[in-house]
PDB file of C-alpha atoms and ligand atoms in Angstrom:
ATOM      1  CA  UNK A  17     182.457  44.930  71.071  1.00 73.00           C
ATOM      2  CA  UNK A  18     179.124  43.558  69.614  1.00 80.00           C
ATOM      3  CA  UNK A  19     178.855  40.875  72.590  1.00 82.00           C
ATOM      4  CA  UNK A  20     179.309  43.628  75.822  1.00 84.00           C
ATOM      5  CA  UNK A  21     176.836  46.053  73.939  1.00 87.00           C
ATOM      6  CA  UNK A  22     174.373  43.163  73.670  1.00 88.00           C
ATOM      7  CA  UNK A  23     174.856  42.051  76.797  1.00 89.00           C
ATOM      8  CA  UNK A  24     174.784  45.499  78.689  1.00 90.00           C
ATOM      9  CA  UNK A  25     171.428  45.685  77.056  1.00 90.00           C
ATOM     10  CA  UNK A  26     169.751  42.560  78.031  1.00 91.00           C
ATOM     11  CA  UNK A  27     171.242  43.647  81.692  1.00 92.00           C
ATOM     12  CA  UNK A  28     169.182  47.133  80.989  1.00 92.00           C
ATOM     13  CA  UNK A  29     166.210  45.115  79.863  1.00 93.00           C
ATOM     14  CA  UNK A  30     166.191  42.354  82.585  1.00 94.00           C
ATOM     15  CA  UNK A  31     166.812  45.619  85.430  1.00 94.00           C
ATOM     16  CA  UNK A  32     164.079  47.141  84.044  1.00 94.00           C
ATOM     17  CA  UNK A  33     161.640  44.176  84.055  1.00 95.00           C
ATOM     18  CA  UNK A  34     162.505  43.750  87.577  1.00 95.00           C
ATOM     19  CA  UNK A  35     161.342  47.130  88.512  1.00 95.00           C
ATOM     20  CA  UNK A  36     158.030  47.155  86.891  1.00 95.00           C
ATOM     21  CA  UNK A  37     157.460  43.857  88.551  1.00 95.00           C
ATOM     22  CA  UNK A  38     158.650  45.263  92.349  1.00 94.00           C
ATOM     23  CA  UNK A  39     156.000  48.382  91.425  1.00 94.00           C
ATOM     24  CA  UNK A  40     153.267  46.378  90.516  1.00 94.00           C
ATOM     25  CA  UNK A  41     154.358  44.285  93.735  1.00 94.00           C
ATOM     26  CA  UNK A  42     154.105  47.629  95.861  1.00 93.00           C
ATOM     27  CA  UNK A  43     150.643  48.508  94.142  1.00 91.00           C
ATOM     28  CA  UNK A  44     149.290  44.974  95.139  1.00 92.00           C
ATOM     29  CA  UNK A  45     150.139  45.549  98.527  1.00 92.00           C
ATOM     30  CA  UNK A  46     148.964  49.118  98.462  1.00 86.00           C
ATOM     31  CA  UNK A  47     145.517  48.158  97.409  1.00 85.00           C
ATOM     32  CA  UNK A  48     145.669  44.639  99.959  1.00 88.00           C
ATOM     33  CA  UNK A  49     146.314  47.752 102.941  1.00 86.00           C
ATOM     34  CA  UNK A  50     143.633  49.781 101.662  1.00 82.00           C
ATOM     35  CA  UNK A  51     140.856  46.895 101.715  1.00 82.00           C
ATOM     36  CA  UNK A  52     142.418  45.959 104.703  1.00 85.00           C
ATOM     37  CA  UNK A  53     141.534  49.486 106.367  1.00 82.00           C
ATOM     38  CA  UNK A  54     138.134  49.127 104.630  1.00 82.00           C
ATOM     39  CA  UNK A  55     136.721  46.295 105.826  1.00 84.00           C
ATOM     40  CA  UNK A  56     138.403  47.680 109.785  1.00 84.00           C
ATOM     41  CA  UNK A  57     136.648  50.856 109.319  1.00 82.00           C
ATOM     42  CA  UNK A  58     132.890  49.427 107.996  1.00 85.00           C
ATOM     43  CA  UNK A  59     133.081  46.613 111.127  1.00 87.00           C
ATOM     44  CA  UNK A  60     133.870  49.148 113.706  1.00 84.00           C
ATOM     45  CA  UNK A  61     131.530  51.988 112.628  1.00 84.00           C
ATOM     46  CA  UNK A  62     128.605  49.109 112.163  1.00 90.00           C
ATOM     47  CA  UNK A  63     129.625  47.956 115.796  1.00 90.00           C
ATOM     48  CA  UNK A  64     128.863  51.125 117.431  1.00 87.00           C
ATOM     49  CA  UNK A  65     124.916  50.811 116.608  1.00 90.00           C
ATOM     50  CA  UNK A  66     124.963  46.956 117.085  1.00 94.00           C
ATOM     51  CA  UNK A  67     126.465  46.885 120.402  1.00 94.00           C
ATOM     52  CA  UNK A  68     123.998  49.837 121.640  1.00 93.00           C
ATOM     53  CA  UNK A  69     121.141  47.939 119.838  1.00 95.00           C
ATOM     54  CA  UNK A  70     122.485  44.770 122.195  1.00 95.00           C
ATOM     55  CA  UNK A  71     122.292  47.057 125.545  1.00 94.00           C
ATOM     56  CA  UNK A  72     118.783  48.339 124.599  1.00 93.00           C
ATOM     57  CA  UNK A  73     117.124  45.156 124.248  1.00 93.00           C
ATOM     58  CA  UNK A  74     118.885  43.453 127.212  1.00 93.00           C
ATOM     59  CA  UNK A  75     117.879  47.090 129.544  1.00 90.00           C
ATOM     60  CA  UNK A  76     114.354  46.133 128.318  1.00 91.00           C
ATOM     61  CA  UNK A  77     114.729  42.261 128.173  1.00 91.00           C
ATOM     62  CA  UNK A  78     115.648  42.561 132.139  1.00 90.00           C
ATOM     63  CA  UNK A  79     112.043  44.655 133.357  1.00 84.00           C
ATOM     64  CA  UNK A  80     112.642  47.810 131.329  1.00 78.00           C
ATOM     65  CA  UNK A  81     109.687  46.169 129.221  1.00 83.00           C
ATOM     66  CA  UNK A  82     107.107  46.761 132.863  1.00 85.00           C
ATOM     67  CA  UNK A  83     108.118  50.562 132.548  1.00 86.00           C
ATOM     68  CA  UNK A  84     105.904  52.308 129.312  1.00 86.00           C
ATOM     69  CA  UNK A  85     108.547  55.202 129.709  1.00 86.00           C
ATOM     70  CA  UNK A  86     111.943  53.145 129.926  1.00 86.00           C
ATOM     71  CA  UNK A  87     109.938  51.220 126.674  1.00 89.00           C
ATOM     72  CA  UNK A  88     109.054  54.194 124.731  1.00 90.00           C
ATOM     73  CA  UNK A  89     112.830  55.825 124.992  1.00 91.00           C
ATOM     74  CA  UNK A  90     114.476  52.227 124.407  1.00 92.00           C
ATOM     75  CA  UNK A  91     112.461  51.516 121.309  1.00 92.00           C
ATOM     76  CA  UNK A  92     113.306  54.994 119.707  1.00 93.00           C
ATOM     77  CA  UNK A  93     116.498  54.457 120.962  1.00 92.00           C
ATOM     78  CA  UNK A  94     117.021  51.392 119.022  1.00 94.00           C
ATOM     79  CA  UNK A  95     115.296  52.781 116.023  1.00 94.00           C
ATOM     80  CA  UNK A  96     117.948  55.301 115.579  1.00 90.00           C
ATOM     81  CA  UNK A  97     120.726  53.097 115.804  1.00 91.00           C
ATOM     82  CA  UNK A  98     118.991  50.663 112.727  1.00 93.00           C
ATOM     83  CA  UNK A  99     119.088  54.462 111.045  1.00 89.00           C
ATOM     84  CA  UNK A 100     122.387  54.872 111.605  1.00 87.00           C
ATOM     85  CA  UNK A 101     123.038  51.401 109.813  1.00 91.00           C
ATOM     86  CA  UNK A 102     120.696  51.732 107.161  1.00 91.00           C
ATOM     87  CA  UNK A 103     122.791  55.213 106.261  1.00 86.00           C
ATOM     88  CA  UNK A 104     126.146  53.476 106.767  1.00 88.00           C
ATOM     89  CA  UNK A 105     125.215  50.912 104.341  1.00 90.00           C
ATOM     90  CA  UNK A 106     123.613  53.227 101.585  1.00 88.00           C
ATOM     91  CA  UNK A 107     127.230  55.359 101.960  1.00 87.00           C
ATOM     92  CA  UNK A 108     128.771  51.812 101.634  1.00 88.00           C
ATOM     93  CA  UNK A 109     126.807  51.384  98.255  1.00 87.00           C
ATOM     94  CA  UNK A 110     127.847  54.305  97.006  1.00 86.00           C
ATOM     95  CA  UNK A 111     131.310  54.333  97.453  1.00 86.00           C
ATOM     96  CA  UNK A 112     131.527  50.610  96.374  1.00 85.00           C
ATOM     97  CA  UNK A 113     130.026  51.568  92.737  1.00 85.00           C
ATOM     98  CA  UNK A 114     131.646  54.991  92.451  1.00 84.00           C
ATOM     99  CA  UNK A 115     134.910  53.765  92.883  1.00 81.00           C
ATOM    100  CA  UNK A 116     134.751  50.917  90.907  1.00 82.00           C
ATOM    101  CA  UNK A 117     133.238  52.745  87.707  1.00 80.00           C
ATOM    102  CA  UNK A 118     130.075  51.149  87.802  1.00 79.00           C
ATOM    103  CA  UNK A 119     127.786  53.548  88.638  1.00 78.00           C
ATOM    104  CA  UNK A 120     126.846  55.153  85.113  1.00 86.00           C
ATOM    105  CA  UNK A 121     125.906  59.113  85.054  1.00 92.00           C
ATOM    106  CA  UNK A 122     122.606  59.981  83.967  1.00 94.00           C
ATOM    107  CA  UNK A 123     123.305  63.010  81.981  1.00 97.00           C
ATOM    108  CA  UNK A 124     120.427  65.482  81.475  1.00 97.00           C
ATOM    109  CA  UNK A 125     119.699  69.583  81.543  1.00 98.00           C
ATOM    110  CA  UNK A 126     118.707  71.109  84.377  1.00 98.00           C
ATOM    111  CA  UNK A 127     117.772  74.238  86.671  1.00 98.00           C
ATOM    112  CA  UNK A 128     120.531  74.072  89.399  1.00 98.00           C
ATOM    113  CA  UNK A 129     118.857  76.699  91.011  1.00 98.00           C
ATOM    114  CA  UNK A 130     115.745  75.279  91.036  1.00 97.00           C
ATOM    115  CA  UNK A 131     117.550  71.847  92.683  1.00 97.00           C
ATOM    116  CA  UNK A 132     119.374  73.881  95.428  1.00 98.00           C
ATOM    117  CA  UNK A 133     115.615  75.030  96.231  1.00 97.00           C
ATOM    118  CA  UNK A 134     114.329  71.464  96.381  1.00 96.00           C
ATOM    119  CA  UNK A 135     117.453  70.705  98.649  1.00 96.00           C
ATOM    120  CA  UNK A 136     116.869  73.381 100.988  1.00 97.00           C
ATOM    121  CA  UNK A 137     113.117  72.135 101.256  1.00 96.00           C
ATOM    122  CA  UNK A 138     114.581  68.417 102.247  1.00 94.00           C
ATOM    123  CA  UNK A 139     116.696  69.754 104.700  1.00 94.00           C
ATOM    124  CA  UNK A 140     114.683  72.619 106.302  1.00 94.00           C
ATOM    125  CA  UNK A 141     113.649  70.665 109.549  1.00 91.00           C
ATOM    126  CA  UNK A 142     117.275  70.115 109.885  1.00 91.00           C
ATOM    127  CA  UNK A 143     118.448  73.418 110.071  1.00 94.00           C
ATOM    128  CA  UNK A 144     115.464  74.656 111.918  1.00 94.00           C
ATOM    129  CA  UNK A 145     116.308  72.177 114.364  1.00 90.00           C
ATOM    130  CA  UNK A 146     119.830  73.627 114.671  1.00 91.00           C
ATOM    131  CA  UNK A 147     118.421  77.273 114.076  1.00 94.00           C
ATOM    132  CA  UNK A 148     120.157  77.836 110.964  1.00 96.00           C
ATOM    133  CA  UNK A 149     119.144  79.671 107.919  1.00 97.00           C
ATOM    134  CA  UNK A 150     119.603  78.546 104.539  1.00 98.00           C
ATOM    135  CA  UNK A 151     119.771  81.037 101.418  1.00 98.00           C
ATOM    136  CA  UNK A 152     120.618  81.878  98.357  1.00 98.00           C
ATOM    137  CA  UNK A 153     122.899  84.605  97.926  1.00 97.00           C
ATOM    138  CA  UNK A 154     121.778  87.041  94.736  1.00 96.00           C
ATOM    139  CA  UNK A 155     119.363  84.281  93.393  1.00 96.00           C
ATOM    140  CA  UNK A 156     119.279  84.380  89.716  1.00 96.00           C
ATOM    141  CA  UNK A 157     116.751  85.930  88.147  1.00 94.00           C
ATOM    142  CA  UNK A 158     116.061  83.021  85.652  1.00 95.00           C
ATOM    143  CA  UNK A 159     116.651  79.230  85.323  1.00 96.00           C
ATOM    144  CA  UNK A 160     120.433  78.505  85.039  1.00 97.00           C
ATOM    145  CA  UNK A 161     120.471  75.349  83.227  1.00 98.00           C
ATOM    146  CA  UNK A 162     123.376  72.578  83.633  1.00 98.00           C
ATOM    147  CA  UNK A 163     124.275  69.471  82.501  1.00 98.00           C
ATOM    148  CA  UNK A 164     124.884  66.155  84.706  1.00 97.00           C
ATOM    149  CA  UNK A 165     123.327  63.364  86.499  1.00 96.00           C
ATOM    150  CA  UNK A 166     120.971  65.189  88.499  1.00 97.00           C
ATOM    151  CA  UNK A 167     120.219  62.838  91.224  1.00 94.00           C
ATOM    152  CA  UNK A 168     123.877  62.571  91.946  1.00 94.00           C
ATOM    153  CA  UNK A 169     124.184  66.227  91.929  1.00 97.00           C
ATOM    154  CA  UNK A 170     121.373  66.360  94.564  1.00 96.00           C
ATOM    155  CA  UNK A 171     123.547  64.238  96.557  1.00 94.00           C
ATOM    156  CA  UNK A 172     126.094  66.251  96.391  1.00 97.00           C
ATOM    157  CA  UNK A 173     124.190  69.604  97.452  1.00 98.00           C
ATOM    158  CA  UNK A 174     122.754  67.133  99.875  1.00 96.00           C
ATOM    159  CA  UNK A 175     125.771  66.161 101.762  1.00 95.00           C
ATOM    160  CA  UNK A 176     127.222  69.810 101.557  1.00 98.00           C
ATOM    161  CA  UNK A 177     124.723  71.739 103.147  1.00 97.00           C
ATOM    162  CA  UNK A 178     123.916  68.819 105.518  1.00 95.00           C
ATOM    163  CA  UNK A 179     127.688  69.126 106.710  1.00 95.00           C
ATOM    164  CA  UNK A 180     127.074  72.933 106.527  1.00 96.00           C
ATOM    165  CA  UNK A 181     124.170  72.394 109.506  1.00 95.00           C
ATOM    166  CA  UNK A 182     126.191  70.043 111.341  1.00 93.00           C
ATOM    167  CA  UNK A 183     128.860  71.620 111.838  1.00 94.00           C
ATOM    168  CA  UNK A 184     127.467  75.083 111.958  1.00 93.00           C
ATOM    169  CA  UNK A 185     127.252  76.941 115.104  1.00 89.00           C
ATOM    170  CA  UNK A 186     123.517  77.881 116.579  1.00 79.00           C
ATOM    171  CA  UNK A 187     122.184  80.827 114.630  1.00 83.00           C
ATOM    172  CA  UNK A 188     124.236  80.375 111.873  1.00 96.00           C
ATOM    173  CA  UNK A 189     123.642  80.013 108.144  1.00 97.00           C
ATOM    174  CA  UNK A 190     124.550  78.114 105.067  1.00 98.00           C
ATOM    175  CA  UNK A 191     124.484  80.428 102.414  1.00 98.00           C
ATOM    176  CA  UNK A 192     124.680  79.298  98.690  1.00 98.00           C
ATOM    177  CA  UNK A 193     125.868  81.675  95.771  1.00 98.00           C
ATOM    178  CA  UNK A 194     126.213  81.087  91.841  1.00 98.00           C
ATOM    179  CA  UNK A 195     128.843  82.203  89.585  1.00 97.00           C
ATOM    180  CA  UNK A 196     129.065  82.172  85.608  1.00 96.00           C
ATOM    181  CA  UNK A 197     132.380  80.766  84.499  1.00 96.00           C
ATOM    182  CA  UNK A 198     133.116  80.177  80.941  1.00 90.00           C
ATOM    183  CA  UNK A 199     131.810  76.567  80.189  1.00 95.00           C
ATOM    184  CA  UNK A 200     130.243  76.041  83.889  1.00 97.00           C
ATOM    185  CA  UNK A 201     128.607  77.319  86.837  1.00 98.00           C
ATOM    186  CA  UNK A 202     130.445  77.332  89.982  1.00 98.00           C
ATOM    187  CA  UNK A 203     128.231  76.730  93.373  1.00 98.00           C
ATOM    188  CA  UNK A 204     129.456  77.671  96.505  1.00 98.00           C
ATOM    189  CA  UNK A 205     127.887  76.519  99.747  1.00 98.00           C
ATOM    190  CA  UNK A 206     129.576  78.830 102.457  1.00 98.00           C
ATOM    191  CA  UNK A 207     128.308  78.374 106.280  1.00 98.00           C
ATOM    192  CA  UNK A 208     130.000  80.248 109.399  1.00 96.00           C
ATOM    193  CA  UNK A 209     130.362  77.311 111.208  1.00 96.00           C
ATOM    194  CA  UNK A 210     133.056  75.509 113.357  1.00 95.00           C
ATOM    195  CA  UNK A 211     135.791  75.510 110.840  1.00 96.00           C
ATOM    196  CA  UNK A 212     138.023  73.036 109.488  1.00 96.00           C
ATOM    197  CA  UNK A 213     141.968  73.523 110.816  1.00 95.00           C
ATOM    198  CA  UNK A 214     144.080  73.710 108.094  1.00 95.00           C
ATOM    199  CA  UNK A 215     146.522  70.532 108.651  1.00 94.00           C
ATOM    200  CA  UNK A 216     142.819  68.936 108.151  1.00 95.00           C
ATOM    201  CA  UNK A 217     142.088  70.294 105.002  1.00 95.00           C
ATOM    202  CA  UNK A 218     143.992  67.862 102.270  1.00 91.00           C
ATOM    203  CA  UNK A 219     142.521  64.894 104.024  1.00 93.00           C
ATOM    204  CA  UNK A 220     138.852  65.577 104.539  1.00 95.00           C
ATOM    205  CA  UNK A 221     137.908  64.174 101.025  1.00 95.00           C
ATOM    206  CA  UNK A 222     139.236  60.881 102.113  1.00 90.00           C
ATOM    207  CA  UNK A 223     137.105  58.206 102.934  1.00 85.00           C
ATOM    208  CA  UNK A 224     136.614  57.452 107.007  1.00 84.00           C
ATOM    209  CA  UNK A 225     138.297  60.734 107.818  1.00 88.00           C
ATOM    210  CA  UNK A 226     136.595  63.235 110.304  1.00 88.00           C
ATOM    211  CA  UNK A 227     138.188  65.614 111.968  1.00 89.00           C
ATOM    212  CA  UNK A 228     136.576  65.013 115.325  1.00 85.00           C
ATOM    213  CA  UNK A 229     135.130  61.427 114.986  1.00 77.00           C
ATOM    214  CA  UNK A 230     132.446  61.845 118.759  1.00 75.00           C
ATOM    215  CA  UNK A 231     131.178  64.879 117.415  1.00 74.00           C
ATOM    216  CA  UNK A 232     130.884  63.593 113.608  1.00 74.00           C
ATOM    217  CA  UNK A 233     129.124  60.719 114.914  1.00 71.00           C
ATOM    218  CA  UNK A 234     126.536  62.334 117.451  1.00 72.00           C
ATOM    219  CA  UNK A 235     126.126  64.361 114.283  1.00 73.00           C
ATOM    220  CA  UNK A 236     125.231  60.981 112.115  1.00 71.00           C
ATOM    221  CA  UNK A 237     128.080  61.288 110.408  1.00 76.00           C
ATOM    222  CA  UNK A 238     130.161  58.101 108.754  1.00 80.00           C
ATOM    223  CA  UNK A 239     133.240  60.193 107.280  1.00 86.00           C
ATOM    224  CA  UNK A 240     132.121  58.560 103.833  1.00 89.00           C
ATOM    225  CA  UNK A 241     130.281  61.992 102.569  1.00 92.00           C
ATOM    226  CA  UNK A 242     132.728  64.256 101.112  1.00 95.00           C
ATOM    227  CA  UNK A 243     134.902  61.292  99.438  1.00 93.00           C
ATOM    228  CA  UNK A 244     131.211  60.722  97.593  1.00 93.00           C
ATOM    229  CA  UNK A 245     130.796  64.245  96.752  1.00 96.00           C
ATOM    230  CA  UNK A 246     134.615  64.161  95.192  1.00 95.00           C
ATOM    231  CA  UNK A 247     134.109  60.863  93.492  1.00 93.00           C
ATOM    232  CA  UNK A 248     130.761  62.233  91.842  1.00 95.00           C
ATOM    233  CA  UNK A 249     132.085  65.843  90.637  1.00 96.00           C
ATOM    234  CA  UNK A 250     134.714  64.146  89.610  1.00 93.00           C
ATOM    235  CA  UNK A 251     132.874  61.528  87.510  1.00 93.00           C
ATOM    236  CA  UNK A 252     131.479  64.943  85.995  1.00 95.00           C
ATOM    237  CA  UNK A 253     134.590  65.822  84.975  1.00 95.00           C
ATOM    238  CA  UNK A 254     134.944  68.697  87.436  1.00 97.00           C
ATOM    239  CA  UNK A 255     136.478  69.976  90.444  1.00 97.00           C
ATOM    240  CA  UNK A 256     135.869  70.425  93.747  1.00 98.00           C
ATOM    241  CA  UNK A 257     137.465  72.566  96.579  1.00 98.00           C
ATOM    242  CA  UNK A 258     137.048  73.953  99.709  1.00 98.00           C
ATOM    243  CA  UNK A 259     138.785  76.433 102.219  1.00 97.00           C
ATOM    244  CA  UNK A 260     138.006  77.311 105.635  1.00 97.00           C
ATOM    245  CA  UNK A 261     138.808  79.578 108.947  1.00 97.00           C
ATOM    246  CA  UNK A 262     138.584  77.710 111.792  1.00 96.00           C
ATOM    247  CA  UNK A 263     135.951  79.167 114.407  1.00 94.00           C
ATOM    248  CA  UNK A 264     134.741  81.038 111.491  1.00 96.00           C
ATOM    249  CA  UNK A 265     133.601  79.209 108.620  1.00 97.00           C
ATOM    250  CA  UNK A 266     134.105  76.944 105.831  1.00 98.00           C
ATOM    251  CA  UNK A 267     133.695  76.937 101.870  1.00 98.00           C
ATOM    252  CA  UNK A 268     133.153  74.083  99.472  1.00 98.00           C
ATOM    253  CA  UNK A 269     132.656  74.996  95.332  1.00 98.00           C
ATOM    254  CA  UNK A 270     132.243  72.946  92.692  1.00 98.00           C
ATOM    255  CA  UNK A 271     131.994  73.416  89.176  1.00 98.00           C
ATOM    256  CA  UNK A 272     129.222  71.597  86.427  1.00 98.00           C
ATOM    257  CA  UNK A 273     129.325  72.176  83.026  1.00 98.00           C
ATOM    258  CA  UNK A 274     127.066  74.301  81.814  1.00 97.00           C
ATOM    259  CA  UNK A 275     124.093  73.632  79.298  1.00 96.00           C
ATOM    260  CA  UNK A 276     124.025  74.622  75.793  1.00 85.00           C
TER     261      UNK A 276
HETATM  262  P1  ADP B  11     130.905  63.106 108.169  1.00 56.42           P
HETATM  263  O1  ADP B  11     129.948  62.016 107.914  1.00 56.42           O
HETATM  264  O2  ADP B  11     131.786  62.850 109.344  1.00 56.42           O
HETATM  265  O3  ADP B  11     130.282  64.457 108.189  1.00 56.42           O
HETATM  266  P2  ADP B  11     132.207  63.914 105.679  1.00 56.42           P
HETATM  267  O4  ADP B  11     132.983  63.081 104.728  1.00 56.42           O
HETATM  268  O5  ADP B  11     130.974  64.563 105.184  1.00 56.42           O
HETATM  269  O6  ADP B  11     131.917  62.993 106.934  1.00 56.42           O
HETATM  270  O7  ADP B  11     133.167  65.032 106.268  1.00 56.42           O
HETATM  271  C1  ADP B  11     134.443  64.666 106.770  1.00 56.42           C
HETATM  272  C2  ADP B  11     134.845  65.560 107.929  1.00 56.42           C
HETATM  273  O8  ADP B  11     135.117  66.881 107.469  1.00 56.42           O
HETATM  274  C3  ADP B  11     133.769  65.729 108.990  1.00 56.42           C
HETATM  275  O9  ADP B  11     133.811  64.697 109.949  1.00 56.42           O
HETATM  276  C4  ADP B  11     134.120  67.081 109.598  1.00 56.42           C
HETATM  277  O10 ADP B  11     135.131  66.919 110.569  1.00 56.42           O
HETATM  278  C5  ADP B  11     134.707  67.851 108.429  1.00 56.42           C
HETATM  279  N1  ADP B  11     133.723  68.759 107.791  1.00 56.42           N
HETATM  280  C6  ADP B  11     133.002  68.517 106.669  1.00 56.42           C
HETATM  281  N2  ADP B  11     132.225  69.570 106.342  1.00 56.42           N
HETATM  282  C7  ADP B  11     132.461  70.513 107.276  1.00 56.42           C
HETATM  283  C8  ADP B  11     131.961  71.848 107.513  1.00 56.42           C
HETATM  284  N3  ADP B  11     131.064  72.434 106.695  1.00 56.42           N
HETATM  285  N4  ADP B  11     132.434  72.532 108.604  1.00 56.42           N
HETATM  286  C9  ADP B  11     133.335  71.953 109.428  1.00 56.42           C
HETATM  287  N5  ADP B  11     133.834  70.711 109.266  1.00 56.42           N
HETATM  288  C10 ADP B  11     133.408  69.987 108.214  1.00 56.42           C
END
């Protein structure tokens, strides 16, 4: 009858209120875990430096001060821990804006080649530090002109081929290569480093995550990097990916849309 069909659907309308509410519940709580694991993963990576800041000044506080060698390696020692800070907090900034939308791409045409050049020049006292060689595989003979916020691409090559020394092995290399697709370019930076174990791979992009947090960290490293890169490319509009042998290598492409 009219009654039972009207009432079967207010039952089918009131069930089905109930369930968007209990997902929106589960989202809520979601996001409450996830700044929840934030805020535990910012205190304890900013308590590493602050507590070895602490021990410094109390070794020189109690007659390390009398000793112009104990002073010299205290100070510097110090000095690198208010580095490490100083780049936690900038990778704090960055995530914070990227992921809430409010970081606003300056789109413009450029030479990507041309950047990867200026990137290797930042970086060379890196790798020469780590003897490692950085290249460009079949360099193009002429500008290859993209379009995108060109700072934030920088930051991405940046934090690549950074990663690419780091976890390189001595001697090694971190090779970039160009290739025409369609509508973009894709980059590769390829280095024959440590290698990333495959049961790794899916997470790596996520923020905090590092496969071997002492070495990571010896390295400078706050596990914030690639979820930048992603967040960036992907404010682009393109993709990212990466595969890797372990004790062999690893490669990360990306793609930017090339200028017309
Ligand atoms: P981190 O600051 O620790 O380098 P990233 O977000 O840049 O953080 O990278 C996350 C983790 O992925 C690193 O801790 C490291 O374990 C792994 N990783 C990233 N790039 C490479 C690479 N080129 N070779 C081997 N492992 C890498």
């Amino acid at each position: 009858s009219d009654s039972t069909n009207l009432l079967s659907n207010v039952k089918f309308e009131v069930e089905e209120w109930a369930k968007a509410q209990m997902k929106e519940i589960e989202r809520l709580k979601e996001l409450e875990r996830y700044r929840k694991d934030f805020v535990g993963n910012v205190s304890h990576e900013l308590k590493t430096p602050i507590f070895n800041i602490q021990g410094y000044i109390l070794t020189l506080l109690e007659g390390g001060l009398d000793d112009p060698k104990i002073n010299m390696l205290y100070l510097k020692r110090t000095e690198k821990s208010i580095d490490r800070m100083i780049s936690i907090v900038e990778d704090l900034e960055s995530i914070t804006k990227l992921e809430s939308g409010e970081l606003k791409l300056n789109m413009v045409k450029f030479d990507i080649v041309k950047t990867v050049k200026d990137v290797f020049e930042i970086e060379q006292w890196q790798a020469e530090e780590r003897n490692i060689s950085l290249k460009i595989v079949n360099p193009p003979p002429k500008p290859v002109f993209v379009k995108g916020d060109r700072n934030r691409i920088m930051e991405v090559l940046i934090n690549l081929i950074i990663n690419g020394i780091k976890y390189g092995k001595k001697q090694g290399y971190v090779h970039v290569s160009f290739h025409d697709l369609e509508d973009s370019i894709m980059v590769e930076v390829t280095d024959n480093g440590i290698g990333i174990e495959k049961k790794h791979l899916p997470r790596i992009f996520e923020r905090f995550y590092r496969v071997d947090k002492s070495r990571s960290r010896e390295q400078g490293g706050t596990g914030l990097g690639l979820s930048i890169v992603k967040h960036i490319i992907e404010a682009h509009n393109q993709s990212i990916n990466v595969r890797s042998v372990i004790d062999q290598g690893t490669t990360f492409n990306f793609t930017i849309e090339k200028a017309k």
